[in-house]
mmCIF file of C-alpha atoms and ligand atoms in Angstrom:
data_model
loop_
_atom_site.group_PDB
_atom_site.id
_atom_site.type_symbol
_atom_site.label_atom_id
_atom_site.label_comp_id
_atom_site.label_asym_id
_atom_site.label_seq_id
_atom_site.Cartn_x
_atom_site.Cartn_y
_atom_site.Cartn_z
ATOM 1 C CA MET V 93 200.889 134.132 113.511
ATOM 2 C CA ALA V 94 198.095 132.026 115.049
ATOM 3 C CA PRO V 95 197.545 128.710 113.209
ATOM 4 C CA GLU V 96 194.489 128.435 110.977
ATOM 5 C CA PRO V 97 191.621 126.588 112.739
ATOM 6 C CA ASP V 98 190.974 123.122 111.320
ATOM 7 C CA PRO V 99 188.268 123.211 108.671
ATOM 8 C CA PRO V 100 185.145 121.207 109.451
ATOM 9 C CA LEU V 101 184.385 118.036 107.525
ATOM 10 C CA LEU V 102 181.370 119.625 105.836
ATOM 11 C CA ASP V 103 180.675 123.317 105.431
ATOM 12 C CA ILE V 104 177.280 124.248 103.993
ATOM 13 C CA ILE V 105 177.177 127.901 103.028
ATOM 14 C CA ASP V 106 174.020 129.761 101.958
ATOM 15 C CA LEU V 107 172.573 126.653 100.293
ATOM 16 C CA LYS V 108 169.473 127.208 98.201
ATOM 17 C CA THR V 109 167.521 124.260 96.786
ATOM 18 C CA HIS V 110 164.383 125.248 94.909
ATOM 19 C CA PHE V 111 161.629 123.377 93.101
ATOM 20 C CA ASP V 112 160.181 124.930 89.951
ATOM 21 C CA THR V 113 156.546 123.875 89.841
ATOM 22 C CA GLU V 114 153.552 124.976 87.777
ATOM 23 C CA GLU V 115 152.334 126.930 90.800
ATOM 24 C CA GLY V 116 155.633 128.774 91.081
ATOM 25 C CA THR V 117 159.044 128.339 92.692
ATOM 26 C CA VAL V 118 159.089 126.482 96.012
ATOM 27 C CA ARG V 119 162.077 127.585 98.106
ATOM 28 C CA ALA V 120 162.425 124.363 100.123
ATOM 29 C CA VAL V 121 165.924 125.261 101.292
ATOM 30 C CA ASP V 122 166.611 128.959 101.247
ATOM 31 C CA GLY V 123 169.986 130.135 102.477
ATOM 32 C CA VAL V 124 170.978 127.357 104.878
ATOM 33 C CA SER V 125 174.429 127.552 106.490
ATOM 34 C CA PHE V 126 175.966 125.244 109.074
ATOM 35 C CA THR V 127 178.982 123.027 109.532
ATOM 36 C CA VAL V 128 179.554 119.407 110.507
ATOM 37 C CA PRO V 129 182.809 119.171 112.498
ATOM 38 C CA ARG V 130 184.972 116.055 112.359
ATOM 39 C CA GLY V 131 183.963 113.323 114.787
ATOM 40 C CA ARG V 132 180.760 115.054 115.927
ATOM 41 C CA ILE V 133 177.048 114.293 115.700
ATOM 42 C CA VAL V 134 175.042 117.185 114.316
ATOM 43 C CA CYS V 135 171.246 116.891 114.578
ATOM 44 C CA VAL V 136 169.033 118.910 112.236
ATOM 45 C CA VAL V 137 165.626 119.283 113.862
ATOM 46 C CA GLY V 138 162.310 120.848 112.903
ATOM 47 C CA GLU V 139 158.735 120.007 111.990
ATOM 48 C CA SER V 140 157.817 118.210 108.757
ATOM 49 C CA GLY V 141 158.205 120.491 105.768
ATOM 50 C CA CYS V 142 160.993 122.649 107.189
ATOM 51 C CA GLY V 143 163.611 121.517 104.648
ATOM 52 C CA LYS V 144 165.679 119.068 106.735
ATOM 53 C CA SER V 145 165.563 116.150 104.320
ATOM 54 C CA VAL V 146 166.004 118.314 101.222
ATOM 55 C CA THR V 147 169.131 119.781 102.835
ATOM 56 C CA ALA V 148 170.480 116.277 103.511
ATOM 57 C CA ARG V 149 169.641 115.074 100.014
ATOM 58 C CA SER V 150 171.273 118.175 98.502
ATOM 59 C CA VAL V 151 174.581 117.113 100.066
ATOM 60 C CA LEU V 152 174.575 113.878 98.074
ATOM 61 C CA GLY V 153 172.979 115.207 94.884
ATOM 62 C CA LEU V 154 169.834 113.159 95.549
ATOM 63 C CA VAL V 155 167.236 115.914 95.151
ATOM 64 C CA GLU V 156 164.537 114.704 92.816
ATOM 65 C CA GLU V 157 163.320 116.783 89.875
ATOM 66 C CA PRO V 158 162.044 119.446 89.595
ATOM 67 C CA GLY V 159 164.275 120.310 92.547
ATOM 68 C CA ARG V 160 167.764 121.704 91.985
ATOM 69 C CA ILE V 161 170.465 123.530 93.865
ATOM 70 C CA VAL V 162 170.321 127.133 92.698
ATOM 71 C CA GLY V 163 172.874 128.730 95.014
ATOM 72 C CA GLY V 164 175.418 128.347 97.761
ATOM 73 C CA SER V 165 178.116 125.760 98.310
ATOM 74 C CA ILE V 166 178.600 122.453 100.139
ATOM 75 C CA ARG V 167 182.322 122.160 100.833
ATOM 76 C CA PHE V 168 183.461 118.663 101.757
ATOM 77 C CA TYR V 169 186.996 118.646 103.115
ATOM 78 C CA ALA V 170 189.587 115.893 102.834
ATOM 79 C CA PRO V 171 191.567 115.146 106.018
ATOM 80 C CA ALA V 172 194.196 117.731 107.010
ATOM 81 C CA ALA V 173 197.630 117.236 105.411
ATOM 82 C CA ALA V 174 199.107 116.130 108.738
ATOM 83 C CA ASP V 175 196.306 113.564 109.277
ATOM 84 C CA ALA V 176 196.719 112.173 105.782
ATOM 85 C CA GLY V 177 200.304 111.137 106.557
ATOM 86 C CA ALA V 178 203.591 113.022 106.411
ATOM 87 C CA PRO V 179 205.235 113.366 103.004
ATOM 88 C CA ALA V 180 208.136 111.060 102.121
ATOM 89 C CA ASP V 181 210.780 113.643 103.013
ATOM 90 C CA GLY V 182 209.370 113.838 106.534
ATOM 91 C CA ALA V 183 208.409 117.524 106.303
ATOM 92 C CA ALA V 184 204.858 117.954 107.546
ATOM 93 C CA ALA V 185 202.853 120.060 105.128
ATOM 94 C CA GLU V 186 201.476 123.194 106.718
ATOM 95 C CA ASP V 187 197.698 123.477 106.378
ATOM 96 C CA THR V 188 196.494 126.937 105.482
ATOM 97 C CA ALA V 189 193.044 128.203 104.567
ATOM 98 C CA ASP V 190 194.093 128.059 100.902
ATOM 99 C CA THR V 191 195.401 124.487 100.982
ATOM 100 C CA ALA V 192 192.371 123.350 102.991
ATOM 101 C CA GLN V 193 190.133 124.977 100.365
ATOM 102 C CA ALA V 194 192.106 123.267 97.617
ATOM 103 C CA ARG V 195 191.556 119.898 99.320
ATOM 104 C CA SER V 196 187.807 120.429 99.471
ATOM 105 C CA LEU V 197 185.155 119.493 96.972
ATOM 106 C CA ASP V 198 182.095 121.677 96.346
ATOM 107 C CA LEU V 199 179.340 119.061 96.192
ATOM 108 C CA ALA V 200 176.771 121.699 95.195
ATOM 109 C CA VAL V 201 178.276 122.151 91.732
ATOM 110 C CA LEU V 202 178.876 118.486 90.881
ATOM 111 C CA ASP V 203 176.745 116.762 88.272
ATOM 112 C CA PRO V 204 174.295 114.627 90.339
ATOM 113 C CA ARG V 205 174.891 111.750 87.896
ATOM 114 C CA GLY V 206 178.611 112.346 87.396
ATOM 115 C CA GLU V 207 181.643 110.271 88.359
ATOM 116 C CA GLU V 208 182.816 112.608 91.130
ATOM 117 C CA ILE V 209 179.619 112.587 93.188
ATOM 118 C CA ARG V 210 179.239 108.820 92.633
ATOM 119 C CA ALA V 211 182.710 108.297 94.112
ATOM 120 C CA VAL V 212 181.673 110.294 97.191
ATOM 121 C CA ARG V 213 178.139 108.898 97.529
ATOM 122 C CA GLY V 214 178.221 105.572 99.333
ATOM 123 C CA GLY V 215 181.991 105.872 99.749
ATOM 124 C CA ARG V 216 183.169 108.936 101.682
ATOM 125 C CA ILE V 217 179.582 109.918 102.540
ATOM 126 C CA ALA V 218 176.908 107.303 103.199
ATOM 127 C CA MET V 219 173.201 107.694 103.863
ATOM 128 C CA VAL V 220 170.659 105.755 105.905
ATOM 129 C CA PHE V 221 167.048 106.377 104.939
ATOM 130 C CA GLN V 222 163.814 106.508 106.917
ATOM 131 C CA GLU V 223 162.148 103.425 105.446
ATOM 132 C CA PRO V 224 164.598 100.512 105.436
ATOM 133 C CA MET V 225 162.052 98.185 103.842
ATOM 134 C CA ALA V 226 161.693 100.562 100.889
ATOM 135 C CA ALA V 227 165.412 101.295 100.656
ATOM 136 C CA LEU V 228 166.374 97.620 100.343
ATOM 137 C CA SER V 229 165.519 95.786 97.131
ATOM 138 C CA PRO V 230 163.191 92.802 97.657
ATOM 139 C CA MET V 231 164.668 91.224 94.489
ATOM 140 C CA TYR V 232 168.147 90.595 95.885
ATOM 141 C CA THR V 233 169.425 89.037 99.106
ATOM 142 C CA VAL V 234 170.850 91.397 101.698
ATOM 143 C CA GLY V 235 174.220 89.723 101.100
ATOM 144 C CA ASP V 236 174.139 90.552 97.387
ATOM 145 C CA GLN V 237 173.274 94.176 98.175
ATOM 146 C CA LEU V 238 176.093 94.431 100.709
ATOM 147 C CA VAL V 239 178.658 92.831 98.390
ATOM 148 C CA GLU V 240 177.611 95.135 95.550
ATOM 149 C CA ALA V 241 178.002 98.245 97.753
ATOM 150 C CA ILE V 242 181.448 97.089 98.893
ATOM 151 C CA ARG V 243 182.746 96.241 95.419
ATOM 152 C CA LEU V 244 181.452 99.529 93.995
ATOM 153 C CA HIS V 245 183.980 101.447 96.092
ATOM 154 C CA LEU V 246 186.650 98.964 97.198
ATOM 155 C CA PRO V 247 188.906 96.846 94.942
ATOM 156 C CA LEU V 248 187.967 93.527 96.561
ATOM 157 C CA SER V 249 187.244 90.138 95.013
ATOM 158 C CA ARG V 250 183.707 88.766 95.418
ATOM 159 C CA GLU V 251 185.015 86.354 98.031
ATOM 160 C CA ALA V 252 186.764 89.066 100.082
ATOM 161 C CA ALA V 253 183.739 91.353 99.767
ATOM 162 C CA ARG V 254 181.505 88.570 101.094
ATOM 163 C CA THR V 255 183.801 88.056 104.079
ATOM 164 C CA ARG V 256 183.663 91.799 104.773
ATOM 165 C CA ALA V 257 179.869 91.759 104.381
ATOM 166 C CA VAL V 258 179.506 89.040 107.029
ATOM 167 C CA GLN V 259 181.787 91.016 109.372
ATOM 168 C CA LEU V 260 179.631 94.126 108.817
ATOM 169 C CA LEU V 261 176.422 92.248 109.622
ATOM 170 C CA GLU V 262 178.041 90.978 112.821
ATOM 171 C CA ARG V 263 179.174 94.500 113.663
ATOM 172 C CA VAL V 264 175.638 95.875 113.439
ATOM 173 C CA GLY V 265 174.393 93.103 115.724
ATOM 174 C CA ILE V 266 172.657 90.730 113.313
ATOM 175 C CA PRO V 267 172.636 87.237 114.823
ATOM 176 C CA GLY V 268 173.555 84.375 112.465
ATOM 177 C CA ALA V 269 175.185 86.819 110.054
ATOM 178 C CA GLU V 270 176.440 84.153 107.645
ATOM 179 C CA ARG V 271 172.925 82.722 107.336
ATOM 180 C CA ARG V 272 171.278 86.165 107.038
ATOM 181 C CA MET V 273 173.392 86.941 103.978
ATOM 182 C CA ASP V 274 170.950 84.827 101.974
ATOM 183 C CA ALA V 275 167.809 86.452 103.415
ATOM 184 C CA TYR V 276 165.587 88.902 101.524
ATOM 185 C CA SER V 277 164.414 92.141 103.125
ATOM 186 C CA PHE V 278 160.812 90.880 103.404
ATOM 187 C CA GLN V 279 162.064 88.039 105.607
ATOM 188 C CA LEU V 280 163.511 90.481 108.167
ATOM 189 C CA SER V 281 161.918 92.786 110.749
ATOM 190 C CA GLY V 282 162.051 96.591 110.345
ATOM 191 C CA GLY V 283 164.824 96.845 112.941
ATOM 192 C CA MET V 284 166.855 94.131 111.205
ATOM 193 C CA CYS V 285 166.425 95.868 107.847
ATOM 194 C CA GLN V 286 167.645 99.131 109.355
ATOM 195 C CA ARG V 287 170.702 97.302 110.729
ATOM 196 C CA VAL V 288 171.369 95.973 107.217
ATOM 197 C CA MET V 289 171.048 99.515 105.839
ATOM 198 C CA ILE V 290 173.541 100.722 108.434
ATOM 199 C CA ALA V 291 175.894 97.869 107.493
ATOM 200 C CA ILE V 292 175.654 98.910 103.827
ATOM 201 C CA ALA V 293 176.307 102.532 104.823
ATOM 202 C CA LEU V 294 179.382 101.508 106.828
ATOM 203 C CA SER V 295 180.704 99.187 104.143
ATOM 204 C CA CYS V 296 183.296 101.664 102.865
ATOM 205 C CA ASP V 297 184.207 103.333 106.184
ATOM 206 C CA PRO V 298 182.539 106.684 105.386
ATOM 207 C CA GLU V 299 183.860 109.924 106.843
ATOM 208 C CA LEU V 300 180.285 111.214 107.093
ATOM 209 C CA LEU V 301 177.085 109.288 107.730
ATOM 210 C CA ILE V 302 173.821 111.046 106.910
ATOM 211 C CA ALA V 303 170.890 109.481 108.737
ATOM 212 C CA ASP V 304 167.501 110.791 107.590
ATOM 213 C CA GLU V 305 164.952 109.966 110.320
ATOM 214 C CA PRO V 306 166.384 106.412 110.549
ATOM 215 C CA THR V 307 164.288 105.430 113.558
ATOM 216 C CA THR V 308 160.955 107.099 112.746
ATOM 217 C CA ALA V 309 159.389 103.955 111.295
ATOM 218 C CA LEU V 310 160.520 101.755 114.218
ATOM 219 C CA ASP V 311 158.948 100.989 117.582
ATOM 220 C CA VAL V 312 160.521 102.721 120.593
ATOM 221 C CA THR V 313 162.496 99.681 121.811
ATOM 222 C CA THR V 314 164.029 99.069 118.391
ATOM 223 C CA GLN V 315 164.589 102.819 118.032
ATOM 224 C CA ALA V 316 166.637 102.858 121.249
ATOM 225 C CA ARG V 317 168.729 99.895 120.054
ATOM 226 C CA ILE V 318 169.421 101.493 116.667
ATOM 227 C CA LEU V 319 170.425 104.784 118.348
ATOM 228 C CA ASP V 320 172.793 102.874 120.667
ATOM 229 C CA LEU V 321 174.239 101.092 117.658
ATOM 230 C CA LEU V 322 174.800 104.339 115.734
ATOM 231 C CA THR V 323 176.362 106.227 118.640
ATOM 232 C CA GLY V 324 178.566 103.215 119.490
ATOM 233 C CA ILE V 325 179.835 102.947 115.908
ATOM 234 C CA GLN V 326 180.392 106.704 115.766
ATOM 235 C CA ALA V 327 182.461 106.588 118.963
ATOM 236 C CA ASP V 328 184.506 103.626 117.640
ATOM 237 C CA THR V 329 185.190 105.008 114.192
ATOM 238 C CA GLY V 330 185.274 108.763 114.820
ATOM 239 C CA MET V 331 183.130 109.403 111.743
ATOM 240 C CA SER V 332 180.877 112.451 111.666
ATOM 241 C CA VAL V 333 177.102 112.049 111.641
ATOM 242 C CA LEU V 334 174.465 114.379 110.211
ATOM 243 C CA PHE V 335 171.243 113.181 111.829
ATOM 244 C CA ILE V 336 167.872 114.426 110.582
ATOM 245 C CA THR V 337 164.984 114.153 113.024
ATOM 246 C CA HIS V 338 161.836 115.828 114.304
ATOM 247 C CA ASP V 339 162.231 114.093 117.678
ATOM 248 C CA LEU V 340 163.808 116.245 120.392
ATOM 249 C CA GLY V 341 164.162 113.165 122.623
ATOM 250 C CA VAL V 342 166.509 111.670 120.033
ATOM 251 C CA VAL V 343 168.382 114.967 119.782
ATOM 252 C CA ALA V 344 168.914 115.104 123.549
ATOM 253 C CA GLU V 345 170.247 111.570 123.516
ATOM 254 C CA ILE V 346 172.768 111.681 120.698
ATOM 255 C CA ALA V 347 173.580 115.234 119.527
ATOM 256 C CA ASP V 348 176.745 117.230 120.053
ATOM 257 C CA GLU V 349 175.451 120.148 117.983
ATOM 258 C CA VAL V 350 171.908 121.129 117.033
ATOM 259 C CA VAL V 351 170.627 122.967 113.965
ATOM 260 C CA VAL V 352 166.987 124.101 114.238
ATOM 261 C CA MET V 353 165.281 124.648 110.879
ATOM 262 C CA TYR V 354 162.015 126.368 110.049
ATOM 263 C CA LEU V 355 160.573 126.804 106.552
ATOM 264 C CA GLY V 356 163.840 126.318 104.700
ATOM 265 C CA THR V 357 166.084 128.406 106.930
ATOM 266 C CA VAL V 358 168.222 127.788 110.000
ATOM 267 C CA VAL V 359 166.715 129.740 112.902
ATOM 268 C CA GLU V 360 169.107 128.636 115.657
ATOM 269 C CA GLN V 361 172.233 126.514 116.008
ATOM 270 C CA GLY V 362 174.675 125.674 118.741
ATOM 271 C CA PRO V 363 175.882 123.013 121.193
ATOM 272 C CA VAL V 364 173.157 120.699 122.443
ATOM 273 C CA ASP V 365 173.448 121.729 126.117
ATOM 274 C CA ALA V 366 173.109 125.409 125.300
ATOM 275 C CA ILE V 367 170.128 124.845 123.001
ATOM 276 C CA PHE V 368 168.271 122.707 125.545
ATOM 277 C CA HIS V 369 169.073 124.755 128.654
ATOM 278 C CA ASP V 370 168.892 128.233 127.189
ATOM 279 C CA PRO V 371 167.009 128.189 123.857
ATOM 280 C CA ALA V 372 167.159 131.613 122.251
ATOM 281 C CA HIS V 373 164.712 131.426 119.339
ATOM 282 C CA PRO V 374 160.949 131.462 120.052
ATOM 283 C CA TYR V 375 160.532 128.466 117.694
ATOM 284 C CA THR V 376 163.146 126.428 119.596
ATOM 285 C CA ARG V 377 161.441 127.348 122.868
ATOM 286 C CA ALA V 378 158.057 126.370 121.466
ATOM 287 C CA LEU V 379 159.426 123.023 120.203
ATOM 288 C CA LEU V 380 160.913 122.279 123.621
ATOM 289 C CA GLY V 381 157.707 123.435 125.300
ATOM 290 C CA SER V 382 155.762 120.883 123.238
ATOM 291 C CA VAL V 383 157.729 117.888 124.538
ATOM 292 C CA PRO V 384 155.543 115.774 126.872
ATOM 293 C CA ARG V 385 156.913 115.800 130.430
ATOM 294 C CA MET V 386 157.191 112.826 132.748
ATOM 295 C CA GLY V 387 155.131 113.456 135.860
ATOM 296 C CA ALA V 388 152.716 115.891 134.217
ATOM 297 C CA GLY V 389 149.238 115.570 135.688
ATOM 298 C CA ALA V 390 146.778 113.258 133.920
ATOM 299 C CA ARG V 391 144.469 116.213 133.252
ATOM 300 C CA GLN V 392 147.214 118.515 132.038
ATOM 301 C CA ARG V 393 146.840 119.198 128.331
ATOM 302 C CA LEU V 394 149.855 118.755 126.111
ATOM 303 C CA ALA V 395 151.283 122.007 124.806
ATOM 304 C CA SER V 396 151.492 122.440 121.039
ATOM 305 C CA ILE V 397 152.694 125.117 118.653
ATOM 306 C CA ARG V 398 149.709 126.993 117.319
ATOM 307 C CA GLY V 399 149.009 126.783 113.593
ATOM 308 C CA ASN V 400 150.947 124.734 111.064
ATOM 309 C CA VAL V 401 154.102 125.078 109.038
ATOM 310 C CA PRO V 402 152.884 126.856 105.872
ATOM 311 C CA HIS V 403 153.656 125.313 102.496
ATOM 312 C CA PRO V 404 157.017 126.701 101.298
ATOM 313 C CA SER V 405 155.247 128.290 98.302
ATOM 314 C CA GLU V 406 153.140 130.322 100.774
ATOM 315 C CA ARG V 407 156.038 131.644 102.791
ATOM 316 C CA PRO V 408 154.940 134.613 104.939
ATOM 317 C CA ALA V 409 156.679 137.945 104.456
ATOM 318 C CA GLY V 410 159.218 138.948 107.074
ATOM 319 C CA CYS V 411 160.171 136.331 109.663
ATOM 320 C CA PRO V 412 158.635 133.065 108.393
ATOM 321 C CA PHE V 413 157.664 132.097 111.959
ATOM 322 C CA HIS V 414 155.793 135.330 112.734
ATOM 323 C CA PRO V 415 152.197 134.041 112.201
ATOM 324 C CA ARG V 416 152.838 131.434 114.946
ATOM 325 C CA CYS V 417 155.129 133.424 117.226
ATOM 326 C CA ALA V 418 153.762 134.819 120.490
ATOM 327 C CA SER V 419 156.694 137.255 120.661
ATOM 328 C CA ALA V 420 156.117 138.690 117.176
ATOM 329 C CA VAL V 421 156.375 142.459 116.986
ATOM 330 C CA ALA V 422 153.849 143.986 114.580
ATOM 331 C CA GLY V 423 155.424 146.149 111.922
ATOM 332 C CA VAL V 424 158.821 144.545 112.502
ATOM 333 C CA CYS V 425 158.571 140.770 112.296
ATOM 334 C CA ASP V 426 156.047 140.812 109.432
ATOM 335 C CA THR V 427 158.040 143.124 107.212
ATOM 336 C CA ALA V 428 161.727 142.166 107.078
ATOM 337 C CA GLU V 429 163.521 138.836 107.463
ATOM 338 C CA PRO V 430 165.568 138.916 110.660
ATOM 339 C CA PRO V 431 169.334 138.762 110.170
ATOM 340 C CA GLU V 432 171.436 136.066 111.821
ATOM 341 C CA THR V 433 173.044 137.114 115.094
ATOM 342 C CA ALA V 434 176.045 135.441 116.760
ATOM 343 C CA LEU V 435 175.282 134.934 120.454
ATOM 344 C CA SER V 436 178.740 133.486 121.085
ATOM 345 C CA GLU V 437 181.496 131.834 119.108
ATOM 346 C CA ASP V 438 179.429 128.682 118.576
ATOM 347 C CA ARG V 439 175.816 129.914 118.810
ATOM 348 C CA ARG V 440 173.720 131.690 116.195
ATOM 349 C CA VAL V 441 170.088 132.750 116.130
ATOM 350 C CA ARG V 442 167.857 134.415 113.553
ATOM 351 C CA CYS V 443 165.386 136.604 115.468
ATOM 352 C CA VAL V 444 165.017 140.363 115.920
ATOM 353 C CA LEU V 445 164.850 139.912 119.696
ATOM 354 C CA HIS V 446 168.556 139.117 119.596
ATOM 355 C CA GLY V 447 169.630 141.790 117.117
ATOM 356 C CA ASP V 448 171.627 144.917 117.921
ATOM 357 C CA ALA V 449 168.493 146.929 118.697
ATOM 358 C CA PRO V 450 165.754 144.485 119.806
ATOM 359 C CA PRO V 451 162.213 145.904 119.617
ATOM 360 C CA ALA V 452 159.924 145.886 122.660
ATOM 361 C CA VAL V 453 158.239 142.480 123.213
ATOM 362 C CA PRO V 454 154.461 142.532 123.717
ATOM 363 C CA ALA V 455 153.502 141.920 127.349
ATOM 364 C CA ALA V 456 151.228 139.002 126.329
ATOM 365 C CA ALA V 457 154.163 137.085 124.884
ATOM 366 C CA THR V 458 154.817 134.491 127.540
ATOM 367 C CA SER V 459 154.355 131.073 125.973
ATOM 368 C CA GLU V 460 156.414 131.494 122.768
ATOM 369 C CA GLY V 461 153.754 130.157 120.476
ATOM 370 C CA ALA V 462 153.066 127.024 122.480
ATOM 371 C CA THR V 463 149.434 126.574 123.354
ATOM 372 C CA ALA V 464 148.052 124.164 125.895
HETATM 373 FE FE1 SF4 A 759 159.187 135.786 116.607
HETATM 374 FE FE2 SF4 A 759 159.838 138.109 115.463
HETATM 375 FE FE3 SF4 A 759 161.746 136.530 116.423
HETATM 376 FE FE4 SF4 A 759 160.425 135.840 114.234
HETATM 377 S S1 SF4 A 759 161.778 137.599 114.450
HETATM 378 S S2 SF4 A 759 160.914 134.530 115.927
HETATM 379 S S3 SF4 A 759 158.370 136.581 114.698
HETATM 380 S S4 SF4 A 759 160.122 137.567 117.605
#
């Protein structure tokens, strides 16, 4: 019998995170499924308001009220039995789908304030936020914040935790690490603060790092340095990274896998090369078509995707992208949500053009929603 494939580190299945508001229920995340394999960088990309950050926050139980997970699962797997060390009698435990399932934790059903999620959050899974200045407390030195994060998850004395904190600051490239331990966040630049946040995130050797637009608030030079730092640490440690961004340039630089989201759903996912060289979904093509090109003429207008992402409470019927899609087929795309289609073993797309019986595409559909 063929061996069971290794489970991924994180398996998000049909996740639904909704917000009950006075105006009605906002389906911010509505049936999202994707995996984060071990040792890979998965980038979730899409415009603002497409549900990327809510998906990331759902993983760690950080969705603010009135938001709550109303369906689906977020399975977080422990290392395979063989990786965790052979048992004392030397017999390697065989990993089956059942034992792998038993070793996993469904983060979607944990109490967001409970012991179990608190042991995972900041320990096995760490998060780096968009605004490092806001994420760090101005009331405590960066050293105090690092030592606290370390001692929360590791049984170290204050002295040992401080030594580890200095090593972490050195590892993320902060010059004069010993001296910087006594600095406050307002005494550091944005790039320095983000390095401190990354040091805090790495303090307990996480298996998964979630980075929510960690370079958006930084200038391009600092952004490039932080990306180099993250990819270097990922290569050294083998941790997995779930990277949230709206920037396709960042995706091209760091991603192994790409998940494209639109209005709370995943519209396309697959390996980065396939997505960039042969995008299948009209939204992915329109996003790529909107990227400014080097060498474009000075008078050439930048392409953009027509219209805006609607508010999730005003989700269009049928395919949510149809009001902006140049390939939309009247009577088809505006009536029923397209099912997900597997293009290959590792590529999926949600569009009727790739279904079993694709409808005829209007002749005018050439620019996939991008307007110049
Ligand atoms: Fe466009 Fe229709 Fe495909 Fe949606 S299902 S992306 S509207 S062609």
